[in-house]
Short mmCIF file of C-alpha atoms in Angstrom, two decimals:
data_model
loop_
_atom_site.label_atom_id
_atom_site.label_comp_id
_atom_site.label_asym_id
_atom_site.label_seq_id
_atom_site.Cartn_x
_atom_site.Cartn_y
_atom_site.Cartn_z
CA MET A 81 -6.78 -10.75 1.26
CA SER A 82 -9.39 -8.64 3.05
CA LEU A 83 -8.57 -7.09 6.40
CA GLU A 84 -10.06 -9.09 9.29
CA ILE A 85 -10.12 -8.76 13.07
CA LYS A 86 -7.44 -11.43 13.38
CA ASN A 87 -5.14 -9.36 11.18
CA ILE A 88 -5.78 -6.28 13.30
CA LYS A 89 -4.94 -8.15 16.50
CA ASP A 90 -1.75 -9.44 14.91
CA MET A 91 -0.73 -5.92 13.89
CA VAL A 92 -1.30 -4.60 17.42
CA ALA A 93 0.87 -7.44 18.73
CA MET A 94 3.57 -6.47 16.24
CA TYR A 95 3.41 -2.66 16.34
CA GLY A 96 1.76 -1.87 19.67
CA SER A 97 -1.18 0.37 20.51
CA PRO A 98 -2.65 2.85 19.94
CA LEU A 99 -2.37 2.16 16.22
CA TYR A 100 -3.75 3.48 12.95
CA ILE A 101 -4.33 0.86 10.26
CA TYR A 102 -5.25 1.64 6.63
CA ASP A 103 -6.66 -0.90 4.18
CA SER A 104 -5.30 -0.13 0.69
CA GLU A 105 -8.02 -2.24 -0.95
CA LYS A 106 -10.72 0.14 0.35
CA ILE A 107 -8.88 3.19 -1.00
CA ILE A 108 -8.63 1.54 -4.42
CA THR A 109 -12.34 0.65 -4.35
CA GLN A 110 -13.34 4.20 -3.44
CA TYR A 111 -11.20 5.70 -6.19
CA ASN A 112 -12.61 3.36 -8.82
CA SER A 113 -16.21 3.95 -7.73
CA LEU A 114 -15.74 7.67 -8.23
CA THR A 115 -14.00 7.49 -11.59
CA ASP A 116 -16.61 5.02 -12.89
CA ALA A 117 -19.51 7.29 -11.93
CA PHE A 118 -18.81 10.15 -14.36
CA GLY A 119 -18.91 8.27 -17.64
CA ASP A 120 -17.02 9.86 -20.50
CA LEU A 121 -16.45 13.26 -18.91
CA ASP A 122 -12.82 14.40 -18.78
CA LEU A 123 -12.63 13.80 -15.03
CA LYS A 124 -9.62 14.66 -12.86
CA ILE A 125 -9.54 13.52 -9.23
CA LYS A 126 -7.44 15.73 -6.95
CA TYR A 127 -7.13 13.94 -3.62
CA ALA A 128 -7.68 16.39 -0.73
CA SER A 129 -4.45 15.51 1.00
CA LYS A 130 -5.39 17.29 4.23
CA ALA A 131 -7.44 14.18 5.06
CA CYS A 132 -4.27 12.12 5.47
CA THR A 133 -0.86 13.13 4.15
CA ASN A 134 1.12 9.98 4.83
CA ILE A 135 3.33 9.60 1.79
CA SER A 136 2.46 5.91 1.42
CA ILE A 137 -1.19 6.86 0.92
CA LEU A 138 -0.22 9.71 -1.42
CA GLY A 139 1.90 7.29 -3.44
CA LEU A 140 -0.92 4.77 -3.71
CA LEU A 141 -3.33 7.42 -4.99
CA LYS A 142 -0.74 8.66 -7.47
CA GLN A 143 -0.46 5.15 -8.92
CA LEU A 144 -4.25 5.04 -9.26
CA GLY A 145 -4.16 8.23 -11.34
CA ALA A 146 -5.17 10.88 -8.82
CA GLY A 147 -3.68 14.33 -8.47
CA MET A 148 -3.58 16.37 -5.25
CA ASP A 149 -5.50 19.21 -3.67
CA CYS A 150 -3.22 20.98 -1.19
CA VAL A 151 -3.97 23.66 1.39
CA SER A 152 -0.42 24.40 2.50
CA VAL A 153 2.83 24.73 0.60
CA ASN A 154 4.25 21.88 2.67
CA GLU A 155 1.49 19.59 1.38
CA VAL A 156 2.58 20.68 -2.11
CA LYS A 157 6.17 19.73 -1.29
CA LEU A 158 5.06 16.34 0.05
CA GLY A 159 3.29 15.69 -3.24
CA LEU A 160 6.30 16.66 -5.28
CA GLN A 161 8.52 14.45 -3.12
CA VAL A 162 6.23 11.49 -3.75
CA GLY A 163 6.49 12.12 -7.49
CA PHE A 164 3.38 14.04 -8.47
CA ASP A 165 3.97 16.36 -11.41
CA PRO A 166 3.31 20.03 -10.56
CA SER A 167 0.55 20.02 -13.18
CA GLU A 168 -1.27 17.36 -11.10
CA ILE A 169 -1.42 19.55 -7.98
CA ILE A 170 -3.77 22.42 -7.13
CA PHE A 171 -2.92 24.72 -4.22
CA THR A 172 -6.01 26.11 -2.45
CA PRO A 173 -4.90 28.01 0.65
CA ASN A 174 -6.75 30.59 2.71
CA CYS A 175 -5.43 33.36 4.92
CA VAL A 176 -1.81 32.37 4.24
CA PRO A 177 1.02 34.88 3.76
CA PHE A 178 1.19 35.92 0.10
CA GLU A 179 4.76 34.57 0.09
CA GLU A 180 3.27 31.07 0.26
CA ILE A 181 1.36 31.74 -2.97
CA GLU A 182 4.61 32.95 -4.54
CA GLU A 183 6.48 29.84 -3.38
CA ALA A 184 3.81 27.55 -4.80
CA LYS A 185 3.95 29.46 -8.08
CA GLU A 186 7.69 28.86 -8.29
CA LEU A 187 7.01 25.16 -7.73
CA GLY A 188 4.81 25.23 -10.81
CA VAL A 189 1.47 24.01 -9.43
CA HIS A 190 -2.03 25.28 -10.14
CA LEU A 191 -2.94 28.24 -7.93
CA ASN A 192 -6.45 28.68 -6.54
CA ILE A 193 -6.92 32.19 -5.15
CA ASP A 194 -9.77 32.83 -2.73
CA ASN A 195 -9.68 36.54 -1.92
CA ILE A 196 -9.71 39.81 -3.83
CA PRO A 197 -6.64 41.39 -2.15
CA PHE A 198 -4.51 38.47 -3.35
CA LEU A 199 -6.00 38.72 -6.84
CA GLU A 200 -4.81 42.33 -6.84
CA LYS A 201 -1.36 41.42 -5.54
CA PHE A 202 -1.01 38.60 -8.01
CA GLY A 203 -2.10 40.83 -10.88
CA GLN A 204 0.31 43.60 -9.90
CA LYS A 205 3.27 41.21 -9.72
CA TYR A 206 2.57 38.60 -12.40
CA GLY A 207 -0.20 39.85 -14.66
CA ALA A 208 -1.06 37.25 -17.30
CA SER A 209 2.29 35.45 -17.02
CA TYR A 210 0.92 32.61 -14.87
CA PRO A 211 -2.58 31.07 -14.96
CA ILE A 212 -4.81 31.04 -11.89
CA CYS A 213 -8.00 29.44 -10.62
CA ILE A 214 -10.48 31.49 -8.57
CA ARG A 215 -12.46 30.09 -5.64
CA ILE A 216 -16.05 31.32 -5.46
CA ASN A 217 -18.16 31.26 -2.29
CA PRO A 218 -21.63 30.34 -3.62
CA HIS A 219 -23.56 31.20 -0.42
CA ILE A 220 -24.84 27.64 -0.11
CA GLN A 221 -25.26 26.32 3.43
CA ALA A 222 -24.54 22.61 3.33
CA GLY A 223 -22.68 19.88 5.14
CA GLY A 224 -22.62 18.23 8.53
CA ASN A 225 -21.21 19.94 11.61
CA ALA A 226 -21.03 23.76 11.38
CA ASN A 227 -17.23 23.58 11.43
CA ILE A 228 -17.22 21.80 8.06
CA GLN A 229 -19.74 24.07 6.32
CA VAL A 230 -17.58 26.35 4.19
CA GLY A 231 -19.78 27.72 1.39
CA HIS A 232 -22.19 29.93 3.32
CA VAL A 233 -22.29 33.73 3.41
CA GLY A 234 -20.40 33.93 6.72
CA SER A 235 -17.59 31.59 5.70
CA LYS A 236 -13.97 32.74 5.42
CA PHE A 237 -13.51 30.56 2.32
CA GLY A 238 -13.72 31.82 -1.24
CA ILE A 239 -14.83 35.11 -2.77
CA SER A 240 -18.49 35.91 -2.20
CA ILE A 241 -20.66 35.52 -5.25
CA LEU A 242 -21.97 39.00 -4.40
CA GLN A 243 -18.46 40.31 -5.11
CA PHE A 244 -18.17 38.60 -8.46
CA LYS A 245 -18.35 41.84 -10.45
CA GLU A 246 -15.33 43.06 -8.52
CA VAL A 247 -13.53 39.80 -9.39
CA VAL A 248 -14.24 40.38 -13.08
CA ASP A 249 -12.99 43.95 -12.79
CA VAL A 250 -9.67 42.85 -11.23
CA VAL A 251 -9.22 40.13 -13.85
CA LYS A 252 -9.72 42.66 -16.64
CA LYS A 253 -7.54 45.28 -14.95
CA TYR A 254 -4.51 42.98 -14.88
CA ASN A 255 -5.44 40.78 -17.85
CA LEU A 256 -5.27 37.76 -15.54
CA ASP A 257 -5.24 34.33 -17.18
CA VAL A 258 -8.10 32.49 -15.45
CA GLU A 259 -7.76 28.78 -16.22
CA GLY A 260 -10.30 27.47 -13.72
CA LEU A 261 -13.08 28.23 -11.27
CA HIS A 262 -13.61 26.42 -7.99
CA VAL A 263 -16.43 25.91 -5.52
CA HIS A 264 -16.64 23.81 -2.35
CA THR A 265 -19.60 24.08 0.01
CA GLY A 266 -18.68 21.72 2.83
CA SER A 267 -18.28 18.13 3.99
CA ASP A 268 -20.74 15.29 4.67
CA ILE A 269 -23.15 16.47 1.96
CA LEU A 270 -25.90 13.94 1.35
CA ASP A 271 -28.09 15.88 -1.09
CA VAL A 272 -26.89 15.60 -4.71
CA ASP A 273 -28.80 18.79 -5.53
CA VAL A 274 -26.31 20.76 -3.42
CA PHE A 275 -23.56 19.90 -5.90
CA LEU A 276 -25.81 20.86 -8.80
CA ARG A 277 -26.61 24.21 -7.19
CA GLY A 278 -22.88 24.86 -6.78
CA ALA A 279 -22.37 23.84 -10.40
CA LYS A 280 -25.03 26.30 -11.54
CA VAL A 281 -23.15 29.11 -9.76
CA LEU A 282 -19.88 28.15 -11.49
CA PHE A 283 -21.56 27.79 -14.88
CA ASP A 284 -22.94 31.33 -14.60
CA CYS A 285 -19.55 32.71 -13.53
CA ALA A 286 -17.64 30.78 -16.18
CA ARG A 287 -19.20 32.71 -19.04
CA GLU A 288 -17.09 35.71 -18.04
CA PHE A 289 -13.84 33.85 -18.72
CA PRO A 290 -13.27 32.54 -22.28
CA ASN A 291 -10.01 30.64 -21.65
CA LEU A 292 -11.05 28.19 -18.92
CA GLN A 293 -9.49 24.72 -18.89
CA PHE A 294 -11.41 23.21 -15.95
CA LEU A 295 -14.17 23.67 -13.41
CA ASP A 296 -13.45 22.33 -9.92
CA PHE A 297 -16.42 21.30 -7.81
CA GLY A 298 -14.53 20.46 -4.62
CA SER A 299 -16.00 17.54 -2.74
CA GLY A 300 -17.84 16.89 0.51
CA PHE A 301 -19.20 13.43 -0.31
CA LYS A 302 -20.73 11.79 2.75
CA VAL A 303 -19.59 8.33 3.80
CA PRO A 304 -21.57 6.02 6.12
CA TYR A 305 -20.46 6.01 9.75
CA LYS A 306 -22.82 3.44 11.19
CA GLU A 307 -25.16 0.68 10.12
CA GLY A 308 -28.10 2.11 8.20
CA ASP A 309 -26.32 5.42 7.65
CA ASN A 310 -26.88 7.10 4.30
CA ALA A 311 -24.10 8.19 1.97
CA THR A 312 -23.86 10.44 -1.06
CA ASP A 313 -25.28 8.62 -4.07
CA ILE A 314 -22.17 8.86 -6.26
CA LYS A 315 -23.83 7.15 -9.24
CA LYS A 316 -26.74 9.59 -9.15
CA LEU A 317 -24.32 12.50 -8.77
CA GLY A 318 -22.28 11.27 -11.72
CA GLN A 319 -25.34 10.93 -13.93
CA SER A 320 -26.70 14.35 -12.98
CA MET A 321 -23.35 16.08 -13.38
CA GLN A 322 -22.70 14.43 -16.74
CA LYS A 323 -25.89 15.89 -18.15
CA ALA A 324 -25.41 19.36 -16.63
CA PHE A 325 -21.71 19.58 -17.48
CA LYS A 326 -22.14 18.47 -21.08
CA GLU A 327 -24.92 21.00 -21.60
CA PHE A 328 -22.73 23.74 -20.15
CA CYS A 329 -19.70 22.82 -22.26
CA GLN A 330 -21.84 22.86 -25.38
CA SER A 331 -23.07 26.36 -24.62
CA TYR A 332 -19.57 27.48 -23.53
CA GLY A 333 -18.13 26.38 -26.85
CA LYS A 334 -15.50 23.85 -25.80
CA GLU A 335 -15.00 20.77 -23.66
CA LEU A 336 -13.55 21.46 -20.20
CA GLU A 337 -12.08 19.15 -17.62
CA ILE A 338 -14.26 18.47 -14.57
CA TRP A 339 -12.37 18.25 -11.26
CA PHE A 340 -13.34 16.88 -7.87
CA GLU A 341 -11.30 16.93 -4.64
CA PRO A 342 -12.36 13.98 -2.46
CA GLY A 343 -10.47 13.47 0.77
CA LYS A 344 -12.65 11.79 3.36
CA TYR A 345 -14.39 9.80 0.64
CA MET A 346 -11.07 8.30 -0.41
CA VAL A 347 -9.58 7.31 2.93
CA SER A 348 -12.09 7.51 5.78
CA GLU A 349 -13.49 3.99 5.54
CA SER A 350 -10.04 2.54 4.91
CA GLY A 351 -8.86 3.61 8.35
CA ASN A 352 -9.13 1.77 11.66
CA PHE A 353 -7.87 3.10 14.97
CA VAL A 354 -7.11 0.64 17.76
CA ALA A 355 -6.59 1.49 21.43
CA GLN A 356 -6.46 -0.61 24.59
CA ALA A 357 -8.76 -0.48 27.60
CA THR A 358 -6.77 0.66 30.62
CA VAL A 359 -9.52 0.75 33.26
CA ILE A 360 -13.20 0.00 33.73
CA LYS A 361 -14.39 2.70 36.11
CA GLU A 362 -17.85 2.37 37.66
CA THR A 363 -19.49 5.47 39.11
CA PRO A 364 -23.02 6.20 40.38
CA ALA A 365 -23.73 7.86 37.02
CA CYS A 366 -22.21 5.51 34.46
CA VAL A 367 -19.45 3.05 33.64
CA PHE A 368 -16.37 4.45 31.93
CA VAL A 369 -14.03 2.56 29.65
CA GLY A 370 -10.71 4.38 29.83
CA LEU A 371 -8.29 3.97 26.93
CA ASN A 372 -4.57 4.41 26.36
CA SER A 373 -5.46 7.20 23.94
CA GLY A 374 -7.41 10.44 23.78
CA PHE A 375 -8.35 13.35 21.58
CA ASN A 376 -4.65 13.85 20.97
CA HIS A 377 -4.97 10.85 18.64
CA LEU A 378 -8.58 11.09 17.44
CA ILE A 379 -10.10 14.52 18.00
CA ARG A 380 -13.07 14.23 15.64
CA PRO A 381 -15.66 13.13 18.26
CA MET A 382 -14.77 16.12 20.48
CA PHE A 383 -14.25 18.61 17.67
CA TYR A 384 -17.00 17.66 15.22
CA ASP A 385 -19.28 15.57 17.44
CA SER A 386 -18.57 12.80 14.94
CA TYR A 387 -19.79 9.23 15.32
CA HIS A 388 -17.38 6.33 14.99
CA ASP A 389 -18.54 2.75 15.23
CA ILE A 390 -16.69 1.20 18.20
CA ILE A 391 -16.07 -2.53 18.59
CA ASN A 392 -14.47 -4.54 21.37
CA ILE A 393 -12.46 -6.84 19.12
CA SER A 394 -11.17 -8.81 22.11
CA ASN A 395 -14.73 -9.91 22.94
CA PRO A 396 -16.84 -9.20 19.85
CA GLU A 397 -19.62 -11.67 20.74
CA GLY A 398 -19.89 -10.80 24.44
CA ASP A 399 -22.97 -9.55 26.27
CA LYS A 400 -23.75 -5.93 25.50
CA LYS A 401 -23.26 -3.31 28.20
CA VAL A 402 -23.48 0.47 28.13
CA TYR A 403 -20.29 2.49 28.53
CA ASN A 404 -18.89 5.96 28.21
CA VAL A 405 -15.70 5.52 26.19
CA VAL A 406 -13.11 8.09 27.27
CA GLY A 407 -9.44 8.94 26.87
CA TYR A 408 -6.50 9.76 29.09
CA ILE A 409 -6.25 13.50 28.41
CA CYS A 410 -6.51 15.98 31.31
CA GLU A 411 -9.73 17.52 29.93
CA THR A 412 -13.13 16.13 29.08
CA ASP A 413 -12.06 13.62 26.49
CA THR A 414 -15.01 11.56 25.30
CA PHE A 415 -15.11 9.26 22.29
CA ALA A 416 -18.69 8.11 22.91
CA ASN A 417 -21.42 8.43 25.54
CA ALA A 418 -23.82 5.66 26.50
CA ARG A 419 -22.49 3.34 23.80
CA LYS A 420 -23.41 -0.36 23.78
CA LEU A 421 -20.29 -2.54 23.53
CA SER A 422 -19.57 -6.17 24.15
CA GLU A 423 -18.45 -6.40 27.78
CA VAL A 424 -15.07 -4.74 28.15
CA LYS A 425 -12.30 -5.88 30.46
CA GLU A 426 -8.98 -4.25 31.21
CA GLY A 427 -6.57 -4.94 28.37
CA ASP A 428 -9.23 -5.43 25.68
CA LEU A 429 -8.62 -3.95 22.25
CA ILE A 430 -11.13 -1.28 21.20
CA LEU A 431 -11.50 -0.58 17.50
CA PHE A 432 -12.75 2.69 15.98
CA LYS A 433 -13.94 2.42 12.40
CA ASN A 434 -13.92 5.17 9.75
CA ALA A 435 -10.78 6.72 11.20
CA GLY A 436 -8.78 7.17 8.01
CA ALA A 437 -9.60 10.84 7.44
CA TYR A 438 -8.69 13.63 9.86
CA GLY A 439 -7.70 11.08 12.49
CA PHE A 440 -3.93 10.86 12.64
CA GLU A 441 -3.74 14.03 10.55
CA MET A 442 -5.27 16.15 13.32
CA GLY A 443 -3.30 14.43 16.06
CA SER A 444 -1.06 16.27 18.50
CA ASN A 445 1.39 15.80 21.34
CA PHE A 446 -0.96 17.39 23.89
CA ASN A 447 -0.07 16.35 27.45
CA SER A 448 3.33 15.39 26.01
CA ARG A 449 1.78 12.23 24.66
CA LEU A 450 3.35 10.37 21.76
CA LYS A 451 1.72 10.04 18.34
CA PRO A 452 0.86 6.47 17.34
CA ALA A 453 2.32 4.43 14.53
CA GLN A 454 0.58 4.05 11.17
CA VAL A 455 0.37 0.75 9.28
CA MET A 456 -0.97 -0.12 5.83
CA TRP A 457 -2.59 -3.47 5.10
CA HIS A 458 -1.78 -4.26 1.47
CA ASN A 459 -2.09 -7.54 -0.45
CA GLY A 460 -2.51 -9.53 2.74
CA GLU A 461 0.51 -8.09 4.54
CA SER A 462 1.10 -5.27 7.01
CA HIS A 463 3.58 -2.49 6.27
CA LEU A 464 4.75 0.09 8.80
CA ILE A 465 4.26 3.50 7.12
CA ARG A 466 5.06 5.75 10.09
CA LYS A 467 6.99 4.86 13.20
CA ARG A 468 5.55 5.54 16.64
CA ASP A 469 6.81 8.71 18.28
CA THR A 470 9.50 8.39 20.93
CA PHE A 471 10.25 10.60 23.90
CA GLU A 472 13.25 11.93 21.98
CA ASP A 473 10.86 13.24 19.31
CA LEU A 474 9.18 15.41 21.97
CA ILE A 475 12.36 17.25 22.86
CA SER A 476 14.30 17.07 19.60
CA LYS A 477 13.39 20.63 18.56
CA GLN A 478 13.84 22.21 21.99
CA THR A 479 17.10 24.09 22.62
CA GLY A 480 17.41 23.27 26.33
CA PHE A 481 17.89 26.88 27.42
CA ILE A 482 17.03 27.30 31.13
CA PRO A 483 17.06 30.88 32.43
CA THR A 484 19.15 31.69 35.52
CA ILE A 485 17.23 33.43 38.31
#
């Protein structure tokens, strides 16, 4: 049973607002569309768990056959708790303490190292006793907002392609066992050629390492945010990568696995965020719709200037009016400026689409506000997958010490 507005209203009545709702059917559809696109290549999908780490979503993706891409050792531990095998997880941190690399090694997952000092440290301590992947920065500027462009020359991510000779020298010095190479240029990439350019960089680098098992091309697939919006042509990408990857493997001398790490692509469109209108505030400049939420729950519009389709589901067919949709945080806290919505009244439910990725995950308790509940819509029924915060959660880690003056 597909998720409809009536179902969303019923869930708000049951679980309250603000509320995150995830449609499992959409996640399944996205996963299948990706796996179908790459034909007979030995494809491994490693879900970029940073998009949304709720264990119910992790468990669903595990059942579908995905692995995990993790950027913190705690994400690794979440995956292991859900039941992922260590061999299904790749750990791709940056700027973490080296002890976190060591901890992930002891947990048995794939390690993706993105700087030369850590290659040296790893070589000194472990030599060839444990395989590694190496993240290359290809110097490709691509993606949407500047904050999600991570493959350019000024990015902190990966080892510059201009330093590749030094990488090879360190690998030879310590006889490191390089099992994979990795590249990721950014997010919201529309142009398929960007992925092919990144692939060309990895293909050239791969010839230096005879024992590779996989090449990891990251992700960054763009999803549509509004009507008429373009998205990455996954079928075209699959066809192009099949041809390029097969030609490379033939020249390399053996068949390798091809890895991708989709996060937003998997869960963004599955997610809906619902808040309630608290006030309609008319000023000489504009009309504000104030909500019982803010960037503490959905920071993407303020942080990335992202667009989310917004619908007044309490009055979906009403006359259109122009509003600034804002939150209740003590700073400028704008979800949308000059947005046409069906006329909004106090108490109406306001729905944000495409909120499944980096929505709840980037939430906070700023202003001592409580994080919302999360619900999954699955097989025509709603399932609470994270309880709403309580006031006790805010103070549970505080010791209560008050200094005497």
